[in-house]
C-alpha atoms as an extended CHARMM CRD file, in Angstrom:
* protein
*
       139  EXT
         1         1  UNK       CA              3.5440000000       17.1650000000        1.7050000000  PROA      1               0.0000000000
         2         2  UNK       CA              4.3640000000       13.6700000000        2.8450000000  PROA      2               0.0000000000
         3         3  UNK       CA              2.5050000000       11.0770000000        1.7450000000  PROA      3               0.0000000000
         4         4  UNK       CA              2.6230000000        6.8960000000        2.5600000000  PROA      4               0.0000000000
         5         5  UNK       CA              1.1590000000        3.9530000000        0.5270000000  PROA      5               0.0000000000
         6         6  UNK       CA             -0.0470000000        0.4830000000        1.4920000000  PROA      6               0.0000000000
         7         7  UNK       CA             -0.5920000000       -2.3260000000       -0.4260000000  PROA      7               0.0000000000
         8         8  UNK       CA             -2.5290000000       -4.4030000000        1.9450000000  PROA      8               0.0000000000
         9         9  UNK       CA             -2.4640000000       -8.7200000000        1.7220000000  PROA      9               0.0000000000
        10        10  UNK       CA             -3.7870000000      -11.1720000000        3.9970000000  PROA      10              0.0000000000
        11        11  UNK       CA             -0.2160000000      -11.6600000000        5.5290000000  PROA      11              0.0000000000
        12        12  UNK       CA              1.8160000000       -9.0110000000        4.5000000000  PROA      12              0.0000000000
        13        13  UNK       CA              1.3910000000       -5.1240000000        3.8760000000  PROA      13              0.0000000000
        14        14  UNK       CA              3.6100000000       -3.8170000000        1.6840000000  PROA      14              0.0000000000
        15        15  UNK       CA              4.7230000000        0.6250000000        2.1560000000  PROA      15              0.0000000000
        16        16  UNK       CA              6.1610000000        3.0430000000        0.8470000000  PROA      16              0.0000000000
        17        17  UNK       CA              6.7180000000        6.6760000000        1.0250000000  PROA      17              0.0000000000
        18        18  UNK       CA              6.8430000000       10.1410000000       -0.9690000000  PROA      18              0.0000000000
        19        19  UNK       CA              8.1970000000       12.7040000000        1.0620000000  PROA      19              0.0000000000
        20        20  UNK       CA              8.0310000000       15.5630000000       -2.0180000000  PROA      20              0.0000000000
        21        21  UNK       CA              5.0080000000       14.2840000000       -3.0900000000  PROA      21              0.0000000000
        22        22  UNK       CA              6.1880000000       13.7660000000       -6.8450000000  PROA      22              0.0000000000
        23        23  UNK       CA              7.5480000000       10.5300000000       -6.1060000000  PROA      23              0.0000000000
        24        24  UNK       CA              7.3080000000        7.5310000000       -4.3280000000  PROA      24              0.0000000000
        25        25  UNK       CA              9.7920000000        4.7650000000       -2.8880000000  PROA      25              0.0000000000
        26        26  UNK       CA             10.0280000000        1.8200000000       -1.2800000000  PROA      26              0.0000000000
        27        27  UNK       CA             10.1560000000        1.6520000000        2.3480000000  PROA      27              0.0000000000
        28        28  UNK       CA              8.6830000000       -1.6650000000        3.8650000000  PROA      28              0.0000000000
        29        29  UNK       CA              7.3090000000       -4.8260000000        3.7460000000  PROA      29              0.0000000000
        30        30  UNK       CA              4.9880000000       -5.5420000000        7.2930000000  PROA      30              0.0000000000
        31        31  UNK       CA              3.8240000000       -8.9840000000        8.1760000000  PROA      31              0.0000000000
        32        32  UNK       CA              1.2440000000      -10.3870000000        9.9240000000  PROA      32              0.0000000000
        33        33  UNK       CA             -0.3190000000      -13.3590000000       11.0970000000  PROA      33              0.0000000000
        34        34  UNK       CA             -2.6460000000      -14.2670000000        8.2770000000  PROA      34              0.0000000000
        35        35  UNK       CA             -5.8730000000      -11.8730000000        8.1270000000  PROA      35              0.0000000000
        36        36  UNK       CA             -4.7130000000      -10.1760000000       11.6740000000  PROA      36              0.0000000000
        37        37  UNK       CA             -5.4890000000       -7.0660000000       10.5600000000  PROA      37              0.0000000000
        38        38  UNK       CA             -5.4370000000       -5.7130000000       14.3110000000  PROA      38              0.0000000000
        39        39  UNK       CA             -1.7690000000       -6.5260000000       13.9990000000  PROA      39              0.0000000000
        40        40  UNK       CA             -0.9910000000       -4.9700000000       10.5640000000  PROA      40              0.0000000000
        41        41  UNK       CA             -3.0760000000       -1.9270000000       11.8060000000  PROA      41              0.0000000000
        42        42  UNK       CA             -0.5310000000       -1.3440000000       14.7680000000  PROA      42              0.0000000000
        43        43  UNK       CA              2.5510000000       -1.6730000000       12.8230000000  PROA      43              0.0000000000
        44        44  UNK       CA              1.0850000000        0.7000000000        9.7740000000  PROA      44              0.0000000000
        45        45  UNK       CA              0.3580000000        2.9260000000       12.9340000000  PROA      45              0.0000000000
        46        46  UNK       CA              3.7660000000        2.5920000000       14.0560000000  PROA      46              0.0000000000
        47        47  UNK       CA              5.3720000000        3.5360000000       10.9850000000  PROA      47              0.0000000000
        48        48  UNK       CA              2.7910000000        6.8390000000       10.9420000000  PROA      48              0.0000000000
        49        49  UNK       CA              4.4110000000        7.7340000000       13.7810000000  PROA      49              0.0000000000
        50        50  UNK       CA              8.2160000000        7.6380000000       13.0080000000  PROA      50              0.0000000000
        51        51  UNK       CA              7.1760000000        9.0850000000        9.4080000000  PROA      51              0.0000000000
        52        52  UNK       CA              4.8700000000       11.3390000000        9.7460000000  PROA      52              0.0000000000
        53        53  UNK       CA              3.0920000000       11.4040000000        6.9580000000  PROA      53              0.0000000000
        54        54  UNK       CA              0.3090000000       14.6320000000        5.8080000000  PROA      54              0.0000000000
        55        55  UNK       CA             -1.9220000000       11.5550000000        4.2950000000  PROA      55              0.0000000000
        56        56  UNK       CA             -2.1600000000        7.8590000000        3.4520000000  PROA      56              0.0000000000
        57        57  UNK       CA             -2.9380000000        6.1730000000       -0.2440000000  PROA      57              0.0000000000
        58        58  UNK       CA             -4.3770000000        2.6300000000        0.8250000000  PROA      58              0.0000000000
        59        59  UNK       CA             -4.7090000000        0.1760000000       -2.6520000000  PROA      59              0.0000000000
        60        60  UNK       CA             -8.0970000000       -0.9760000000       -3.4490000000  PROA      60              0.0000000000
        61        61  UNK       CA             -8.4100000000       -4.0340000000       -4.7760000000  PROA      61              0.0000000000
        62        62  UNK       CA            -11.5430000000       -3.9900000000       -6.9110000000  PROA      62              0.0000000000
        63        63  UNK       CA            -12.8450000000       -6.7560000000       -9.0590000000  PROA      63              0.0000000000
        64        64  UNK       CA            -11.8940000000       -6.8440000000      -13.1050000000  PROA      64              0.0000000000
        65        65  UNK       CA            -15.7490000000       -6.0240000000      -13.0740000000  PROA      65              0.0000000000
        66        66  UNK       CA            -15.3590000000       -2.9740000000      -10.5970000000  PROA      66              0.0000000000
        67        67  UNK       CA            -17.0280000000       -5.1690000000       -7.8650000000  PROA      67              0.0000000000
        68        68  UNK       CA            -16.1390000000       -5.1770000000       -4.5130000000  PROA      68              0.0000000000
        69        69  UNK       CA            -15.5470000000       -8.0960000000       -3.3750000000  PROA      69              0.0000000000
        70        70  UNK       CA            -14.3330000000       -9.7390000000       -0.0800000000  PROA      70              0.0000000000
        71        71  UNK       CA            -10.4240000000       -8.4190000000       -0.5170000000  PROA      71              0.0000000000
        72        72  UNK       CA            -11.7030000000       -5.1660000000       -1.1740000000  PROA      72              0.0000000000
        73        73  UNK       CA            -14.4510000000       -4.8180000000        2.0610000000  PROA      73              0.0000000000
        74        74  UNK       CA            -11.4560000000       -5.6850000000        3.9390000000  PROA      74              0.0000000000
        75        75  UNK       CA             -9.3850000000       -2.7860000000        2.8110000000  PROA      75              0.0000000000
        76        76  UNK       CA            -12.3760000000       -0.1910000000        3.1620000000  PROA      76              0.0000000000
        77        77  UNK       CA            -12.6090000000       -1.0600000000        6.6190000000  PROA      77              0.0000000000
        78        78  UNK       CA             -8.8170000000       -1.3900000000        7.4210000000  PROA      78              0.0000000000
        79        79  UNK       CA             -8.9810000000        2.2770000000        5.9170000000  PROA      79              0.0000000000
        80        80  UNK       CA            -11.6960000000        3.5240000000        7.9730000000  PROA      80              0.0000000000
        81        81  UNK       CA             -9.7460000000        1.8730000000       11.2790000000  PROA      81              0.0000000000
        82        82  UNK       CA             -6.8980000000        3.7000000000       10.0010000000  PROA      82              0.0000000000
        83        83  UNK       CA             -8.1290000000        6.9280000000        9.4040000000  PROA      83              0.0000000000
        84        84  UNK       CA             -9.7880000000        6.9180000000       12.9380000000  PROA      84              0.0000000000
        85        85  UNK       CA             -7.0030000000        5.5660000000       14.9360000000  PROA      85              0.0000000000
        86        86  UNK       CA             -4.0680000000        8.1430000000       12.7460000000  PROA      86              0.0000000000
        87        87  UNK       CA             -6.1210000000       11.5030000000       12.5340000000  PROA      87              0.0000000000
        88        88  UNK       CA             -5.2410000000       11.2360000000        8.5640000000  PROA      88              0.0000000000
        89        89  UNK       CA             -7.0920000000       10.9730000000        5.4010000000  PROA      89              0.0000000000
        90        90  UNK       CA             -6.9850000000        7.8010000000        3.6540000000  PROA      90              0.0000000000
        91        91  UNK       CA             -7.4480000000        8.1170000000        0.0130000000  PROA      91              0.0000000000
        92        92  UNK       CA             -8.4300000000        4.7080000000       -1.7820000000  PROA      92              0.0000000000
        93        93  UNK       CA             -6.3040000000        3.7980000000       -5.0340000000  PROA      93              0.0000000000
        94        94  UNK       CA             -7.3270000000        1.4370000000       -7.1290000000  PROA      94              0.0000000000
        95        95  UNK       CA             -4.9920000000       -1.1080000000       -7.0190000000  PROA      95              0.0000000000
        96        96  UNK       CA             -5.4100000000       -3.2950000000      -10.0430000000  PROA      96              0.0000000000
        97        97  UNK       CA             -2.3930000000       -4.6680000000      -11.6360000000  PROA      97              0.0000000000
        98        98  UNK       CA              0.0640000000       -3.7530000000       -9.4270000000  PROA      98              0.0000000000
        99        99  UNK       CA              1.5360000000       -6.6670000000       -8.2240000000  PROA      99              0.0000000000
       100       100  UNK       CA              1.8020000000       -7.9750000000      -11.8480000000  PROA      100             0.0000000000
       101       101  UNK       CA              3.3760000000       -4.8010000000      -13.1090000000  PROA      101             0.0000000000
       102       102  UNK       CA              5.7490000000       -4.8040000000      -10.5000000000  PROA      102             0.0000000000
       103       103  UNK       CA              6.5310000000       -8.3100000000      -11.0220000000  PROA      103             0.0000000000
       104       104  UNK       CA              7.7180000000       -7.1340000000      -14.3040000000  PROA      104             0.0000000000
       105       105  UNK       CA              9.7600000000       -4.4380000000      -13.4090000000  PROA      105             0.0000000000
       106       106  UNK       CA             11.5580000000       -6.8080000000      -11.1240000000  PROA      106             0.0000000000
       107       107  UNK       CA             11.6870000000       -9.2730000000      -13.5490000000  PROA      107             0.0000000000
       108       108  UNK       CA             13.4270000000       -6.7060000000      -16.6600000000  PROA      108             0.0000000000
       109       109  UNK       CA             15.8940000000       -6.4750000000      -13.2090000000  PROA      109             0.0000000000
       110       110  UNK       CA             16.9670000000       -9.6200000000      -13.0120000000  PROA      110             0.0000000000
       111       111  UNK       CA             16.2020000000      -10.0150000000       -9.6250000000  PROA      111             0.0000000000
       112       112  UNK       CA             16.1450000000      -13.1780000000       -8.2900000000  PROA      112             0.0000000000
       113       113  UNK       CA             13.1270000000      -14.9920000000       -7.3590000000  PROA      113             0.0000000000
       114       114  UNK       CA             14.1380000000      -15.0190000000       -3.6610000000  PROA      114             0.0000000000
       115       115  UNK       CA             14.5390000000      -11.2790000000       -3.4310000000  PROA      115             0.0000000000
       116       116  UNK       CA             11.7530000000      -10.5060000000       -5.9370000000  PROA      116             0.0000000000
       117       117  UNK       CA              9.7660000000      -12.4190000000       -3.0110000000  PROA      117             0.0000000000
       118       118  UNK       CA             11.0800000000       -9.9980000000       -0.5290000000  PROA      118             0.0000000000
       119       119  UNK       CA             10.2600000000       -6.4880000000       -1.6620000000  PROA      119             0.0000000000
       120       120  UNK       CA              7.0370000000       -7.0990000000       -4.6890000000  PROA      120             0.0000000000
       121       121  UNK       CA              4.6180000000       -6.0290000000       -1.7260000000  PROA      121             0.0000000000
       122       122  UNK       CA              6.1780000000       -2.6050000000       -1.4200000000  PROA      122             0.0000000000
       123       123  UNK       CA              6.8890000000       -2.4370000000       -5.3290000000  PROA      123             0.0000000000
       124       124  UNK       CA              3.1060000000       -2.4420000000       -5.5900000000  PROA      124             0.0000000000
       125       125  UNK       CA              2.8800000000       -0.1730000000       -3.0050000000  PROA      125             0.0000000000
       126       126  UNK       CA              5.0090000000        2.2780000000       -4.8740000000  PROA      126             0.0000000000
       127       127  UNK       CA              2.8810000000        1.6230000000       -7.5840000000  PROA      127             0.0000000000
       128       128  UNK       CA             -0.4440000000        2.5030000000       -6.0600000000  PROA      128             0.0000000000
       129       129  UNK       CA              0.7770000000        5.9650000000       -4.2690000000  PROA      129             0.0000000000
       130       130  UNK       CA              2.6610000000        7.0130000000       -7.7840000000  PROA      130             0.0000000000
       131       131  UNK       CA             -0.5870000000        6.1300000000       -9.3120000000  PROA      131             0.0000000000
       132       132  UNK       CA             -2.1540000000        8.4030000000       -6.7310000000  PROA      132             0.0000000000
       133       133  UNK       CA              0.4340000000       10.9170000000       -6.9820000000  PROA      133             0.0000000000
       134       134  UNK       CA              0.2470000000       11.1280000000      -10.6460000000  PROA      134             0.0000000000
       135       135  UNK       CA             -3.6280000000       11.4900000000      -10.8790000000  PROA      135             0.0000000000
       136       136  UNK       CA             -3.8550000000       13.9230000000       -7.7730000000  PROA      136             0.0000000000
       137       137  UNK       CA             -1.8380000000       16.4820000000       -9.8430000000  PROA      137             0.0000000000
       138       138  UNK       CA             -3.3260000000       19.6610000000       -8.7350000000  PROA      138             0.0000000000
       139       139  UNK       CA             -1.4940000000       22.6460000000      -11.5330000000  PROA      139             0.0000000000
């Protein structure tokens, strides 16, 4: 099974990819004109098509409190978009922490600020499919 995993922003969307479904990777970082999701939806789509993935792992970005807020209405409908325009399920991750983790793994690095800039979208995105991946563990 191949999977892919977005870490959606308001200008960027960071993926990556599993194709053994034990781990993910990096693969890359989209951007958009800020909150043109139409846009981000067509490249994601795009990318579905060269990879083709079995299913998608979209990050959820719920509140501290669990809430949904505005970030995270945004991603349940990009998701349902998605999963109606690509034929695939699109399993929500919660998505909390993420960026900051992988802001740390770049940081232990020593990756520069410039580049840490560059690829911390599809870190996190790594980070919410291998979160998926590891939880989804069917023995």
């Amino acid at each position: 099974m191949k999977y892919i995993g977005l870490d959606l922003g308001s200008v960027t969307c960071g993926v990556s990819i599993s194709q053994t479904g034990l781990i993910a990777g990096t693969y890359e970082t989209i951007r958009f004109k800020p909150d043109d999701y139409d846009s981000a939806l067509d490249q994601v789509l795009e990318v579905i098509a060269k990879e083709k993935p079995d299913e998608i792992v979209l990050g959820m970005p719920y509140m501290l409190n669990d809430d949904i807020g505005p970030r995270a209405q945004i991603c349940l409908e990009f998701g349902k978009q998605l999963e109606k325009e690509s034929g695939l399920p699109v399993h929500m991750q919660d998505e909390r922490m993420t960026t900051v983790e992988s802001e740390d793994i770049l940081l232990q690095a020593d990756v520069s600020r410039k580049k840490r800039k560059k690829v911390i979208d599809q870190m996190a995105a790594v980070a919410i499919l291998q979160r998926w991946l590891d939880s989804s563990k069917r023995g």
